């Protein structure tokens, strides 16, 4: 009990520190005319990011698997003020798609200022049952395609001194129940893109990499999967999307949404048993100390 109180006290102090140290340096005009490639743009956070980029006057290539939905998102982007909005149908389970997508974006936009990697493959919210075929497929969609897309886009981003924006998750830095496969793919993202960031600096290439760590967001998919299973409240997708857009535009190394994600990260290596018990306590009918 004493350790738990101490952990909560540390979290409170950290929250106060973040509140006083944070300031918004985002300038909306910096995105006017920006050339953006956005994956996973048909719904959820990706759709909301598309609308934010559109309001700021960006030029956007949208991609996902469902053409009918992408057409609607594209039309709304144009209504909201996008200088250009087009789409490309792609299934990231296919290793050939990333290079085709980047080639299309470069032809249509004449270059790239932002590559926003946001797509994910569907995975069950359940205990690990040994499905290796699903894990291999998910690694292709959630990790290998991210690497392929960024690799294909790096020359154009080096030319524009642009930005890679990589959408990850709380589960990409702190292990949580029922998402073993998903968590593995997200942990891999930080390993690869963290290393790549070092290498770009060492090569004196002015390409920023922003890793985005999100908690539970109120997308339809996330709500359906976690309904009745967790006790935490989902944060709004539109605000999460705006945080990502701002983070990429300001060339932040990391962004956290909601703010409680950052708090958990700050203390993740302290009191590991109590931290893990606290995580399990947010799941319905799960013993915190089991």
CSV table of C-alpha atoms in Angstrom, one decimal, residues 74-175:
chain,number,residue,atom,x,y,z
A,74,UNK,CA,-11.3,12.9,-50.0
A,75,UNK,CA,-14.5,14.8,-50.8
A,76,UNK,CA,-14.7,16.2,-47.3
A,77,UNK,CA,-11.0,17.1,-47.3
A,78,UNK,CA,-11.6,19.3,-50.4
A,79,UNK,CA,-14.6,20.9,-48.7
A,80,UNK,CA,-12.6,21.7,-45.7
A,81,UNK,CA,-9.9,23.5,-47.6
A,82,UNK,CA,-7.3,21.0,-48.8
A,83,UNK,CA,-5.3,22.4,-51.7
A,84,UNK,CA,-5.3,18.9,-53.1
A,85,UNK,CA,-6.7,15.6,-52.0
A,86,UNK,CA,-6.4,12.3,-53.8
A,87,UNK,CA,-6.5,8.7,-52.8
A,88,UNK,CA,-4.7,5.4,-53.6
A,89,UNK,CA,-6.1,2.0,-52.7
A,90,UNK,CA,-3.5,-0.2,-51.0
A,91,UNK,CA,-3.4,-3.3,-48.8
A,92,UNK,CA,-0.3,-3.1,-46.7
A,93,UNK,CA,-0.4,-6.9,-46.2
A,94,UNK,CA,1.2,-7.0,-49.7
A,95,UNK,CA,5.0,-6.3,-49.6
A,96,UNK,CA,4.8,-4.6,-53.1
A,97,UNK,CA,2.3,-1.9,-52.1
A,98,UNK,CA,4.5,0.5,-50.1
A,99,UNK,CA,6.8,1.3,-53.0
A,100,UNK,CA,3.9,1.7,-55.4
A,101,UNK,CA,2.2,4.1,-53.0
A,102,UNK,CA,5.2,6.3,-52.5
A,103,UNK,CA,5.8,6.4,-56.3
A,104,UNK,CA,2.2,7.5,-56.8
A,105,UNK,CA,2.4,10.2,-54.1
A,106,UNK,CA,5.6,11.6,-55.6
A,107,UNK,CA,4.1,11.7,-59.1
A,108,UNK,CA,0.9,13.5,-57.8
A,109,UNK,CA,2.5,15.9,-55.3
A,110,UNK,CA,6.0,16.4,-56.8
A,111,UNK,CA,7.6,15.6,-53.5
A,112,UNK,CA,6.8,14.8,-49.9
A,113,UNK,CA,7.0,16.9,-46.7
A,114,UNK,CA,5.3,14.5,-44.4
A,115,UNK,CA,4.8,10.8,-44.4
A,116,UNK,CA,2.3,9.8,-41.7
A,117,UNK,CA,2.3,6.1,-41.0
A,118,UNK,CA,-1.0,5.3,-39.2
A,119,UNK,CA,-2.5,2.1,-40.7
A,120,UNK,CA,-2.9,-1.1,-38.6
A,121,UNK,CA,-4.2,-4.6,-39.2
A,122,UNK,CA,-7.1,-5.9,-37.2
A,123,UNK,CA,-6.2,-8.1,-34.2
A,124,UNK,CA,-8.4,-9.6,-31.5
A,125,UNK,CA,-8.5,-8.2,-28.0
A,126,UNK,CA,-7.9,-11.5,-26.2
A,127,UNK,CA,-5.3,-13.6,-24.4
A,128,UNK,CA,-2.4,-15.0,-26.5
A,129,UNK,CA,-3.5,-18.4,-28.0
A,130,UNK,CA,-0.5,-19.2,-30.2
A,131,UNK,CA,-1.7,-18.0,-33.6
A,132,UNK,CA,1.6,-17.6,-35.4
A,133,UNK,CA,0.0,-17.1,-38.8
A,134,UNK,CA,-1.9,-14.0,-37.5
A,135,UNK,CA,1.3,-12.7,-35.8
A,136,UNK,CA,3.3,-12.9,-39.1
A,137,UNK,CA,0.5,-11.2,-41.0
A,138,UNK,CA,0.2,-8.5,-38.4
A,139,UNK,CA,4.0,-7.8,-38.4
A,140,UNK,CA,3.8,-7.3,-42.2
A,141,UNK,CA,1.0,-4.8,-41.9
A,142,UNK,CA,1.9,-3.0,-38.7
A,143,UNK,CA,5.7,-3.1,-38.9
A,144,UNK,CA,7.3,-4.3,-42.2
A,145,UNK,CA,5.1,-2.0,-44.3
A,146,UNK,CA,6.1,1.0,-42.1
A,147,UNK,CA,9.8,0.2,-42.7
A,148,UNK,CA,9.2,-0.2,-46.5
A,149,UNK,CA,7.2,3.0,-46.8
A,150,UNK,CA,9.7,5.1,-44.9
A,151,UNK,CA,12.6,3.5,-46.8
A,152,UNK,CA,11.0,4.4,-50.1
A,153,UNK,CA,10.2,7.9,-49.0
A,154,UNK,CA,13.5,8.8,-47.4
A,155,UNK,CA,15.2,10.3,-50.5
A,156,UNK,CA,12.2,12.7,-51.1
A,157,UNK,CA,12.1,13.6,-47.4
A,158,UNK,CA,15.8,14.3,-47.4
A,159,UNK,CA,15.3,16.7,-50.3
A,160,UNK,CA,12.5,18.5,-48.5
A,161,UNK,CA,13.9,18.3,-45.0
A,162,UNK,CA,10.7,16.6,-44.2
A,163,UNK,CA,9.2,14.5,-41.4
A,164,UNK,CA,8.2,10.9,-40.7
A,165,UNK,CA,5.3,10.6,-38.3
A,166,UNK,CA,4.9,7.1,-36.8
A,167,UNK,CA,1.7,6.3,-34.9
A,168,UNK,CA,2.4,3.9,-32.1
A,169,UNK,CA,0.6,3.1,-28.8
A,170,UNK,CA,1.0,2.9,-25.1
A,171,UNK,CA,1.2,-0.8,-25.8
A,172,UNK,CA,4.4,-0.1,-27.8
A,173,UNK,CA,6.3,0.9,-24.7
A,174,UNK,CA,4.4,-0.6,-21.8
A,175,UNK,CA,3.1,-4.2,-21.9
